[in-house]
Coordinates of C-alpha atoms in Angstrom, one line a residue:
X1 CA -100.7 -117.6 151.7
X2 CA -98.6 -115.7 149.2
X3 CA -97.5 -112.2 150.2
X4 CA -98.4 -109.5 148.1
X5 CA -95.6 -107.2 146.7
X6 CA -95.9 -104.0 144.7
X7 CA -92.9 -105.4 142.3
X8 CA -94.9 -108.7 141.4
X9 CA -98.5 -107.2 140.9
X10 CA -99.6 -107.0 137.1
X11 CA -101.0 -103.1 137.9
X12 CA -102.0 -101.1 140.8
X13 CA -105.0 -98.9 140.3
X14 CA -107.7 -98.8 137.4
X15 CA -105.3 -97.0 135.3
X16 CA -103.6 -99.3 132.4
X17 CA -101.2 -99.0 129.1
X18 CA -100.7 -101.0 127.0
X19 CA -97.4 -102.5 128.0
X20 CA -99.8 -103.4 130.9
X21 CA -102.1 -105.1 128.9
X22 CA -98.9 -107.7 127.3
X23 CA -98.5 -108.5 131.4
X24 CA -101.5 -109.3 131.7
X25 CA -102.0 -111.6 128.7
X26 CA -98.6 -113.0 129.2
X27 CA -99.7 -114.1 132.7
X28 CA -102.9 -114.7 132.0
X29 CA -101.0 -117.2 129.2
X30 CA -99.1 -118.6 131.3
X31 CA -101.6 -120.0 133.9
X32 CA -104.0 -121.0 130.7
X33 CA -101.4 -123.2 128.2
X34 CA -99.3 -123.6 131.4
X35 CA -101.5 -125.0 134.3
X36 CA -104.9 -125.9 132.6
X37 CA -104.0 -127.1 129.3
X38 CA -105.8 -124.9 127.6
X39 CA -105.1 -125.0 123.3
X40 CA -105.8 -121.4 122.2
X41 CA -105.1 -119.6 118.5
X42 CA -102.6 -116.9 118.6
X43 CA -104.0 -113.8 120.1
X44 CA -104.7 -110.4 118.6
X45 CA -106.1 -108.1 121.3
X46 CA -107.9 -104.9 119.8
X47 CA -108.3 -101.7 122.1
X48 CA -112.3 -100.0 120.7
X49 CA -114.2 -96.6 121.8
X50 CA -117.7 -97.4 123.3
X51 CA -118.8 -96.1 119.6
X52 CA -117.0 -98.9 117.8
X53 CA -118.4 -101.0 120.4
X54 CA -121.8 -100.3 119.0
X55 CA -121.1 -100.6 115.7
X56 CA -119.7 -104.1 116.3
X57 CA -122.8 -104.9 118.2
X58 CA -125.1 -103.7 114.7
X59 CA -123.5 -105.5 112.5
X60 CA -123.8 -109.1 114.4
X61 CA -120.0 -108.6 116.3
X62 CA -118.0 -108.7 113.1
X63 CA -115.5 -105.8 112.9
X64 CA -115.3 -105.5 109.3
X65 CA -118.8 -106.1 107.3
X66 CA -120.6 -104.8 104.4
X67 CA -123.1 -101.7 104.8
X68 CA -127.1 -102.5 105.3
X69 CA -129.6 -100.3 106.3
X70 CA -130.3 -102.7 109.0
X71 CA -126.9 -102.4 110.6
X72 CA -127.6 -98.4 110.9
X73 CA -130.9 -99.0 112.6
X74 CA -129.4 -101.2 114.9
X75 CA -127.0 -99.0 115.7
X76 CA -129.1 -96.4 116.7
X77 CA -131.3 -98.2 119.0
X78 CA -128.4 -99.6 120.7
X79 CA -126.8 -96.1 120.9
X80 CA -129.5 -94.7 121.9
X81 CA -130.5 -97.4 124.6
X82 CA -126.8 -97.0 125.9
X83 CA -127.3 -93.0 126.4
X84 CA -130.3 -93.1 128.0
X85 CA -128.6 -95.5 130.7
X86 CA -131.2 -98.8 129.9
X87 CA -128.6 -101.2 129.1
X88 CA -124.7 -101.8 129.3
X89 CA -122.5 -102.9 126.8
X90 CA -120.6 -105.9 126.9
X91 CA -116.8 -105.9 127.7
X92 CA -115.7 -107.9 125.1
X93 CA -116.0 -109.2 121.5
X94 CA -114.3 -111.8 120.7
X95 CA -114.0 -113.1 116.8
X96 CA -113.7 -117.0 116.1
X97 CA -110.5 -116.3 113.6
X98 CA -106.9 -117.5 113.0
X99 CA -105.2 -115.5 115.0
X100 CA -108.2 -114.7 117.3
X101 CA -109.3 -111.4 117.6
X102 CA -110.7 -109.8 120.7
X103 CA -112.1 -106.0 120.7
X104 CA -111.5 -104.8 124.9
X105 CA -113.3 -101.8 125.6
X106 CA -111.2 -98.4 126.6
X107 CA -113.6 -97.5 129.2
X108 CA -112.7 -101.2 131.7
X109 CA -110.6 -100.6 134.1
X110 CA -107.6 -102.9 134.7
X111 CA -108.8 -105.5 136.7
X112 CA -111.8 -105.8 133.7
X113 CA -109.4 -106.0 130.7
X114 CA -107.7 -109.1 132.9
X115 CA -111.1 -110.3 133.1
X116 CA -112.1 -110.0 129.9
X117 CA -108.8 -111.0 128.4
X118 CA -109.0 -114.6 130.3
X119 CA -112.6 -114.8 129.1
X120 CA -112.0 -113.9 125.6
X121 CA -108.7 -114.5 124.6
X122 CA -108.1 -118.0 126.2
X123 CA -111.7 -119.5 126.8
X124 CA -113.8 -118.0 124.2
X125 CA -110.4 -119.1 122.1
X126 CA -109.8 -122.3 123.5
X127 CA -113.8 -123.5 122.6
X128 CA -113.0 -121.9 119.2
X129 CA -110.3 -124.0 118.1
X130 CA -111.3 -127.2 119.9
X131 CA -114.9 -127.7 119.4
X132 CA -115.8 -130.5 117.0
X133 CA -118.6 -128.3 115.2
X134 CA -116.3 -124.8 114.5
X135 CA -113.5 -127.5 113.1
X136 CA -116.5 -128.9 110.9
X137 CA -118.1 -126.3 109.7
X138 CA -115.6 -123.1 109.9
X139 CA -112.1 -122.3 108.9
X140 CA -110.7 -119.8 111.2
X141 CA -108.0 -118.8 109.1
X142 CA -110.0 -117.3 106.4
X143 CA -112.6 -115.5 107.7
X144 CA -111.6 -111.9 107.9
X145 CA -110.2 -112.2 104.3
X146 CA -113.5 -113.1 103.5
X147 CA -115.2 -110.6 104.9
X148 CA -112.8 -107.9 103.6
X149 CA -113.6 -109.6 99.9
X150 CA -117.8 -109.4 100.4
X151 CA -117.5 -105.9 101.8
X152 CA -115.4 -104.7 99.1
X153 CA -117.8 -106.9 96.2
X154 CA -121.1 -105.3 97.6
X155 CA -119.4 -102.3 97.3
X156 CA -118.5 -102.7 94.0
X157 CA -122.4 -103.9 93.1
X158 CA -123.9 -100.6 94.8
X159 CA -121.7 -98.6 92.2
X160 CA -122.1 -100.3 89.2
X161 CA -126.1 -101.2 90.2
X162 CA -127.0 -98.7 92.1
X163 CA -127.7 -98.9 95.8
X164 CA -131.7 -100.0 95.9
X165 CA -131.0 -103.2 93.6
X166 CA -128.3 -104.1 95.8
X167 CA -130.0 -103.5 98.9
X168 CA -133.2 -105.2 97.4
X169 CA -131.2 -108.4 97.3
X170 CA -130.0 -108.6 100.7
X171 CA -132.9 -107.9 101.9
X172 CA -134.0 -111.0 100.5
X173 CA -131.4 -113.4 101.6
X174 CA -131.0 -111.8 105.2
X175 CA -134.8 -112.6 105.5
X176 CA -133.6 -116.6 104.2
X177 CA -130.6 -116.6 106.3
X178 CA -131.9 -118.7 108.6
X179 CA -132.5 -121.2 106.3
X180 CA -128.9 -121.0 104.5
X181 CA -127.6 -123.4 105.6
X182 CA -126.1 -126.8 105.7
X183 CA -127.0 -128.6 108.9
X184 CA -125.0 -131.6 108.2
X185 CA -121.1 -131.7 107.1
X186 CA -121.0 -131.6 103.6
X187 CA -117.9 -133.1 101.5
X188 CA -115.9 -129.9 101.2
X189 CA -116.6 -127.3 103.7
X190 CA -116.1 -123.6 102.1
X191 CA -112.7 -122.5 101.0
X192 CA -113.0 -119.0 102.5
X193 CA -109.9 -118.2 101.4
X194 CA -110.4 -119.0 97.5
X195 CA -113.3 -117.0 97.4
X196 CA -112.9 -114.2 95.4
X197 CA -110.5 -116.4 93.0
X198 CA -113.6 -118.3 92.5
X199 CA -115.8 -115.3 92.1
X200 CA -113.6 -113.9 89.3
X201 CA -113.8 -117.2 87.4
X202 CA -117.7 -116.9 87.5
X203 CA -118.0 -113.6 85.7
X204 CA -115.2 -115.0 83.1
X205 CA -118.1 -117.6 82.0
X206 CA -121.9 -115.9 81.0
X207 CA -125.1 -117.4 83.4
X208 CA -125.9 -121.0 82.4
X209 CA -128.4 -122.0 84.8
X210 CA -131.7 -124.0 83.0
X211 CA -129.8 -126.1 80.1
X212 CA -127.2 -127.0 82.6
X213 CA -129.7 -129.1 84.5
X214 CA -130.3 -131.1 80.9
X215 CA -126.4 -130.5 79.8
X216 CA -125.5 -132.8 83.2
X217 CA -127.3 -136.0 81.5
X218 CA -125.9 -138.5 79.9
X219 CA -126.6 -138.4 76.3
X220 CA -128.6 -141.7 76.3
X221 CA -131.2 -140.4 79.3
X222 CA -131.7 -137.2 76.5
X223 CA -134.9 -136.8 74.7
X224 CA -137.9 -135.6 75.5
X225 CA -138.6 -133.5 79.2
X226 CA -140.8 -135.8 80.3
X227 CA -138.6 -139.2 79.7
X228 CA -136.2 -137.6 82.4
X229 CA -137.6 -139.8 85.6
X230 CA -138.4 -137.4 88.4
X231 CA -135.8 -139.6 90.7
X232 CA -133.5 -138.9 88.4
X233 CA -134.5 -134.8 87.9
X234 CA -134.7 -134.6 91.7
X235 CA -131.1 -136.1 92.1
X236 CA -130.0 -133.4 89.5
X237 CA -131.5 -130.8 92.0
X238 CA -130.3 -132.4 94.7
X239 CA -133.9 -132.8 96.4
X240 CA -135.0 -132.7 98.9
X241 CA -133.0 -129.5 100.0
X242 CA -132.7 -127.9 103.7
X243 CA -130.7 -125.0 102.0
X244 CA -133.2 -122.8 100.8
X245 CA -130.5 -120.2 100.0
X246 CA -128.3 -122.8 98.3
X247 CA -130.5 -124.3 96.1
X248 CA -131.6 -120.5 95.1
X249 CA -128.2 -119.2 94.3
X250 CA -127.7 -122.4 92.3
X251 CA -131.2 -123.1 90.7
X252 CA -132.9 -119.5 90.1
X253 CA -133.4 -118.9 86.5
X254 CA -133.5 -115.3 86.6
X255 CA -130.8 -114.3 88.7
X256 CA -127.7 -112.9 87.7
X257 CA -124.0 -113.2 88.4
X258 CA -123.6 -110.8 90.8
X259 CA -127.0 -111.4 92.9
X260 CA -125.9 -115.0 93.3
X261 CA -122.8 -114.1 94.7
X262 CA -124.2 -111.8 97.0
X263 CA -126.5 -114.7 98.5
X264 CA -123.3 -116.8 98.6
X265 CA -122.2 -114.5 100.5
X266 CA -124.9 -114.3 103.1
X267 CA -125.4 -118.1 103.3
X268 CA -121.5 -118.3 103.6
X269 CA -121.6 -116.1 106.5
X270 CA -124.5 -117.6 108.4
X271 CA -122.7 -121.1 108.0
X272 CA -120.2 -119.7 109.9
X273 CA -122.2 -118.3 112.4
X274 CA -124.3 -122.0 112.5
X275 CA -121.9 -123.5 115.4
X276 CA -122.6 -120.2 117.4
X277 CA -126.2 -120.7 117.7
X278 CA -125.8 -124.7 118.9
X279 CA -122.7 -123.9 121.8
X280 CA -124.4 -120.4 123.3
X281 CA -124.3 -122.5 126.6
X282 CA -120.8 -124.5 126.3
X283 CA -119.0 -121.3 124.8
X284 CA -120.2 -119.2 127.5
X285 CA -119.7 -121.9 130.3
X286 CA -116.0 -122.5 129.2
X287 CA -114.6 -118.9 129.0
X288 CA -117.1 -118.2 132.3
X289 CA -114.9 -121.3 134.2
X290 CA -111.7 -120.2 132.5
X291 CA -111.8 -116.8 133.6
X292 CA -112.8 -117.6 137.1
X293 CA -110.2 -120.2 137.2
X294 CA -107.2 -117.8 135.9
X295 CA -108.1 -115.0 138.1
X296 CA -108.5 -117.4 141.3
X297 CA -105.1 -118.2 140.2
X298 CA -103.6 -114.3 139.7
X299 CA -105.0 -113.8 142.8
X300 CA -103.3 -116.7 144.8
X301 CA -100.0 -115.7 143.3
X302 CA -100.3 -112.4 144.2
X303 CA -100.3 -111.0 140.8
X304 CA -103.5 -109.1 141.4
X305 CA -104.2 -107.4 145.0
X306 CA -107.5 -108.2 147.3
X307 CA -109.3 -104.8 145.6
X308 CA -108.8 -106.2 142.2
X309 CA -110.0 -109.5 143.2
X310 CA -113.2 -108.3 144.7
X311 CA -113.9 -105.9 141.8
X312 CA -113.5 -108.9 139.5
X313 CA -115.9 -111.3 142.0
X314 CA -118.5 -108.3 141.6
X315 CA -118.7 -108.1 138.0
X316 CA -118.8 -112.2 137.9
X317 CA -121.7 -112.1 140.3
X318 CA -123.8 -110.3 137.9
X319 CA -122.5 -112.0 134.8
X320 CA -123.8 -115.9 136.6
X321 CA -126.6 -114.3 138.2
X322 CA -129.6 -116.5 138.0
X323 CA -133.1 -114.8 138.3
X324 CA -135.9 -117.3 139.7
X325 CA -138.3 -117.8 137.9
X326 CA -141.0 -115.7 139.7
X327 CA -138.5 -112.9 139.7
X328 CA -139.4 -110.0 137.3
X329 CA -136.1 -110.1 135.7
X330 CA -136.3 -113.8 134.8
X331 CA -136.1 -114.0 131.5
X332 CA -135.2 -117.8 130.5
X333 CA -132.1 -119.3 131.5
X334 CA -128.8 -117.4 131.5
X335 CA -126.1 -119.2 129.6
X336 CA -123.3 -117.8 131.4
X337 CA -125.0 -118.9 134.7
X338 CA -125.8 -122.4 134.0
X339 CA -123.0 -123.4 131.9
X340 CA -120.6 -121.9 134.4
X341 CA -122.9 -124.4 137.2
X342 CA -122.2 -127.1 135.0
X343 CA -118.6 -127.1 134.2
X344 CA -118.1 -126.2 138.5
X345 CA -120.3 -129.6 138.9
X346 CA -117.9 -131.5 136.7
X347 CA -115.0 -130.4 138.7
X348 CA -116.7 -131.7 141.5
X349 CA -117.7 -135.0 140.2
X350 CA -114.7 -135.6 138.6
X351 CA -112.6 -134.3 142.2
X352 CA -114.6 -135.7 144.9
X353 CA -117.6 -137.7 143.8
X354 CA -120.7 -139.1 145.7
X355 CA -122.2 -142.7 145.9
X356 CA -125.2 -140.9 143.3
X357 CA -122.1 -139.3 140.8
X358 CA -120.7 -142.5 140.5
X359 CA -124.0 -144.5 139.3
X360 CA -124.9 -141.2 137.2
X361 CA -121.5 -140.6 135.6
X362 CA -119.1 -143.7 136.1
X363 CA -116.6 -142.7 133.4
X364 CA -116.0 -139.3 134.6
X365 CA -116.5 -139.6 138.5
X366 CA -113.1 -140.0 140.3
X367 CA -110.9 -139.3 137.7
X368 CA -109.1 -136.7 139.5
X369 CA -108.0 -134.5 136.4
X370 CA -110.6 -132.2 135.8
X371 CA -109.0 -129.8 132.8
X372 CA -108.7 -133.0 131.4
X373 CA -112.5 -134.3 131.3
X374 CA -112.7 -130.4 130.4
X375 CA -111.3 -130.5 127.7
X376 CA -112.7 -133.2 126.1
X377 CA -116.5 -132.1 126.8
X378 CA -115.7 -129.2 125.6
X379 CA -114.4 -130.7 122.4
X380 CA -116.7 -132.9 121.9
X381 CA -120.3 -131.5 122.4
X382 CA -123.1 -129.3 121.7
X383 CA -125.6 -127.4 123.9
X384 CA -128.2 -130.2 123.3
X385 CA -125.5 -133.1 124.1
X386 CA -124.2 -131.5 126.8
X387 CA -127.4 -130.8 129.2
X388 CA -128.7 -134.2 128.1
X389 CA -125.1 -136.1 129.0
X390 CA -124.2 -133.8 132.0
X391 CA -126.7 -132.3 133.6
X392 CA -126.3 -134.1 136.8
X393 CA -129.1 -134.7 140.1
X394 CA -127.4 -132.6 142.5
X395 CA -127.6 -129.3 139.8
X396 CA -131.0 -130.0 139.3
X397 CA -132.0 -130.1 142.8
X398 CA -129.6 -126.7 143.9
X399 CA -131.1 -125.0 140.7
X400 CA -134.6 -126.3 142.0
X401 CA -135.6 -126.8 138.3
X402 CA -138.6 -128.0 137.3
X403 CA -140.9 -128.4 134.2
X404 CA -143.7 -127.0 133.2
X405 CA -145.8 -128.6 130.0
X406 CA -147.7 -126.1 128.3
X407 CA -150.4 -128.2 126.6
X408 CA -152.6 -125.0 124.7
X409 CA -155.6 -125.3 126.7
X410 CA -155.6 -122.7 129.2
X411 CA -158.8 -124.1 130.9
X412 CA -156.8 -127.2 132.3
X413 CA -155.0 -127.4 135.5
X414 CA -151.2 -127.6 135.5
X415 CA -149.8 -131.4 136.4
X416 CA -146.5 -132.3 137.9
X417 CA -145.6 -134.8 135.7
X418 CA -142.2 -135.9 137.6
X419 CA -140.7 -135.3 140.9
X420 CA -137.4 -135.0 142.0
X421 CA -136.6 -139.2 141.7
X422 CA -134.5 -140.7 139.4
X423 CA -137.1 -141.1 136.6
X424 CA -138.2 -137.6 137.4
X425 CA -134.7 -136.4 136.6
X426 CA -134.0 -138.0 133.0
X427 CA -137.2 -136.2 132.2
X428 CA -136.4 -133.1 133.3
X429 CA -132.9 -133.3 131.6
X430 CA -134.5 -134.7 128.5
X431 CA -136.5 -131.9 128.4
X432 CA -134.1 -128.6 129.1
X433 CA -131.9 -130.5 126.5
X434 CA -134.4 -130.2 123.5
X435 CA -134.6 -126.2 124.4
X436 CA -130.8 -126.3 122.8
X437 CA -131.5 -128.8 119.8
X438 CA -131.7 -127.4 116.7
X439 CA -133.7 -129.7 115.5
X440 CA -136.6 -129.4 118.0
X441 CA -136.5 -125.4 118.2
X442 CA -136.1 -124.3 114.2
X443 CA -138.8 -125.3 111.9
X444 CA -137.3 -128.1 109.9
X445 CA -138.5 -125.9 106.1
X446 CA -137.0 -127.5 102.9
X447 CA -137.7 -127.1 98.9
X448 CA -139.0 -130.4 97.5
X449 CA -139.4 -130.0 94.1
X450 CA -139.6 -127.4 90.8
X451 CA -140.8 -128.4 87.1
X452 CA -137.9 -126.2 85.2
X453 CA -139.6 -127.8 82.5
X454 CA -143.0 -126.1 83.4
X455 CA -144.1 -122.7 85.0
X456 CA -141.1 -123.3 87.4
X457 CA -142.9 -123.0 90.4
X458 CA -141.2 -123.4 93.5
X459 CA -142.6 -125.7 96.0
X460 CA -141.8 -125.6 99.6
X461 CA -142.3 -128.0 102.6
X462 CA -142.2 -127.1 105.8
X463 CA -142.5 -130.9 108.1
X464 CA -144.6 -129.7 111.4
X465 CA -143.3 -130.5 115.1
X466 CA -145.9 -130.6 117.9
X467 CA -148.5 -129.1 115.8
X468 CA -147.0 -125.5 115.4
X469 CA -147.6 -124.0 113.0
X470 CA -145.5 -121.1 111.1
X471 CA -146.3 -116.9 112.1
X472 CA -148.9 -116.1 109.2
X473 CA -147.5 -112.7 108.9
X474 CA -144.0 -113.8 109.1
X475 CA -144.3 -116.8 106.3
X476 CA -146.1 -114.1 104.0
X477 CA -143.1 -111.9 104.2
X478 CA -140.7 -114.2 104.3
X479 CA -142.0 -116.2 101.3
X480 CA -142.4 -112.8 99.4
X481 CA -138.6 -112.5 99.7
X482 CA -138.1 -116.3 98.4
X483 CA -140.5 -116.1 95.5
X484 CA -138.9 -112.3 94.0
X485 CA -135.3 -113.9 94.6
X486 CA -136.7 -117.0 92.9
X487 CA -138.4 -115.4 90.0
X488 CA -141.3 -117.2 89.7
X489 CA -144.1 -118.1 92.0
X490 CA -143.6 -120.4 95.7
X491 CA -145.8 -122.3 97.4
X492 CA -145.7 -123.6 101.0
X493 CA -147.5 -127.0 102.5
X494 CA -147.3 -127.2 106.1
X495 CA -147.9 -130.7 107.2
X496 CA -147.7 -133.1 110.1
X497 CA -144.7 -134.7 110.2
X498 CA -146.2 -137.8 112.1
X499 CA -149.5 -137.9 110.4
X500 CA -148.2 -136.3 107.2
X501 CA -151.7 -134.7 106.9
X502 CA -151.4 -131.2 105.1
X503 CA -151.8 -128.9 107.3
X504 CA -151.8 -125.1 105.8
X505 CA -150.8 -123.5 102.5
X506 CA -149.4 -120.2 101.9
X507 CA -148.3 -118.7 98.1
X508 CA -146.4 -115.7 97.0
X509 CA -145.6 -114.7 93.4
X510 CA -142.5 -112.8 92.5
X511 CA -142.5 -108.9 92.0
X512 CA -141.9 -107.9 88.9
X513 CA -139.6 -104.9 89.9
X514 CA -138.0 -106.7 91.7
X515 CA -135.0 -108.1 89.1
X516 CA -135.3 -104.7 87.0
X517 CA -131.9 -102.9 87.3
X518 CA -129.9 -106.3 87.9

């Protein structure tokens, strides 16, 4: 038992400065690069008022962004949510960036800026630099000159545009977002950091967007429109396309310079956001299981006293709390809860294994190092992956989970359609998994041809899972959006993507205000 001593704890009291906040990452380093291995970017650790807290929240966490009316009302119903006392705010942000940047709030006391600096600044970073889908599909180093060059370009637009025609195009392409980008690696993943090099050489050249689709032939497939076969005109467009916001900023006749820059810059930014939405579960289970492990260890050294410890153990409780699911607060699964459960089961596994962990999981079970087997889930997996490889029989059966399939038919009696058996656990895993695949949850929506030749009408396929259907109100708006960035008119086809019966069809034509003052 290590004796506690006022000259080796990191603070006494709630009270903190700012030297006390280098102890406290320099400890907190210590234990993570030191004792579990962890592989973290530099840290940059930003102190923020509960104000600046809220205005990270509206503008999706990022601490430098460009204005949108959307980010205002967001604000306000977050401030205004706060004030009344219906919801907390959350201690940390934490930005996937070379070095990585996490906003602490003021208001935590001590014991939660250690808490939130383990979580943050060493799991949250760790996950960041490691994971196989942030290393494909962002560049950490140039993010925040990024954003610094699309907040100062929109800027720029709104004076030289005017406000409503700028506005009028984000709009558009934050209603597309979604559906900007890339789900598979492409050759060359965004040069953040050559961005606005690249943006001055565009308006150095005038918009050359219909001829340069026939300018790309070779002079003897030239002649006539129609001797150009449509394999060939579709490789041209590179069609099918599951970048809706690509192919627009690329392909829309009417646009000009400045509006497709300003959609690069949307897509741009949900790409980078893309390996958020697939890790929710991994990224919160790693920092959850680093934290707890780095405090366990402050406390064992006697670098934090039993009051700090127990403040910290409270504020975890809450954070892995797990609502049943006849519990009015249950609402889904709480990533921080089952991710945490997870990575603790692979400790265990991996530390002292039963007869049914080593059938389940022979090349992990027994192998004694678990920040090792850690580290290499954590490198190497998604949300989807993860539940489906590592989910194991004994979580299932503390969790009690269980499936229910919904079928539509509200008449029919509920089945149990496995039970807690071997075969009754691959389906249950099999199932939760496909709640974190991409593929399964976001409606697979791509553009599958245009005559450029023609009345350049845009048409749109959207390949139907399980028979559901897109919102009716939703697709009218959101199509609206695609057709005035467009130019021209859009259709949609729903269709089966077993059968490949059609469906449904939706149209929208372009506004014509929309374009007038670009």
């Amino acid at each position: 038992m290590t004796v506690m001593t006022p000259d080796r704890l990191l603070f006494t009291g709630a009270d903190w400065t700012y030297e006390t906040i280098q102890r406290i990452n320099d400890a907190c380093e210590t234990i993570a690069h030191g004792e579990m291995g962890l592989k973290t970017y530099p840290n940059q650790i930003e102190i923020i008022t509960t104000e600046q807290m809220l205005d990270a929240y509206s503008s999706v966490g990022m601490p430098l962004f460009y204005g949108h009316w959307s980010f205002g009302k967001s604000f306000a119903h977050h401030e205004a949510s706060y004030r009344k006392g219906l919801r907390g705010l959350a201690y940390e942000i934490v930005i996937n960036s070379n070095p990585c940047v996490s906003y602490i709030m003021e208001e935590n006391s001590a014991t939660m800026q250690t808490l939130v600096i383990a979580h943050a600044a060493f799991g949250h970073n760790h996950f960041f630099r490691n994971n196989y889908l942030f290393k494909q599909w962002t560049q950490a180093e140039g993010i925040l000159g990024y954003l610094d060059f699309a907040k100062t370009f929109i800027a720029d637009c709104e004076e030289r545009y005017g406000h409503v025609a700028v506005e009028r195009v984000l709009d558009a392409a934050h209603a597309l977002q979604s559906h900007g980008v890339h789900r598979y690696p492409r050759k060359r993943k965004p040069d953040l950091a050559s961005e606005q090099r690249r943006e001055r050489d565009r308006r150095e050249h005038q918009e050359q967007m219909f001829n340069d689709l026939w300018r790309t032939v070779p002079e003897k497939e030239k002649g006539a429109a129609g001797n150009l076969s449509d394999e060939r005109r579709k490789a041209l467009l590179e069609l099918p396309q599951e970048n809706i916001l690509y192919f627009v900023e690329k392909t829309a006749p009417r646009l000009a310079p400045w509006q497709r820059e300003i959609i690069r810059i949307v897509r741009l930014i949900a790409q980078y956001f893309y390996p958020q939405g697939q890790t929710k579960l991994m990224n919160e289970g790693c920092a959850t299981y680093c934290h707890y492990q780095i405090m366990g260890k402050l406390y064992e050294t006697g670098q934090i006293s039993e009051g700090s410890y127990l403040e910290f153990l409270g504020s975890h409780t809450n954070v892995v709390m797990q609502p049943d699911y006849d519990d009015k607060r249950f609402g889904g699964i709480n990533p921080y809860a089952l991710g945490f459960a997870m990575m603790q089961d692979i400790e265990r596994i991996v530390v002292a294994p039963t007869d049914e962990d080593r059938e389940w999981f022979p090349d992990i079970a027994g192998r004694g190092d678990p920040y090792a087997v850690l580290a290499d889930v954590w490198a190497n997996y998604r949300d989807e992956s993860f539940v489906s490889q590592f989910l194991s029989p004994h979580l299932m059966r503390r969790w009690k989970l269980f499936h229910v399939q919904d079928e539509g038919d509200p008449k029919k009696d509920l089945r149990v359609a496995a039970i807690h058996d071997e075969r009754g656990y691959r389906g249950l895993r099999r199932a939760l998994s496909r709640h974190y695949d991409v593929a399964w949850q976001d409606p697979d929506i791509q553009v599958i041809d245009v005559d450029l030749a023609g009345d350049r009408r845009l048409m749109v396929q959207h390949n139907v899972l399980n028979g559901v259907l897109m919102s009716e109100r939703e697709t009218r708006e959101v199509l609206q959006h695609l057709a005035d960035l467009w130019g021209y008119d859009v259709h949609m086809r729903e269709v089966d993507q077993a059968s490949g019966k059609l469906l449904k069809e939706h149209s929208a034509s372009a506004r014509a205000t929309f374009l007038q003052g670009g």
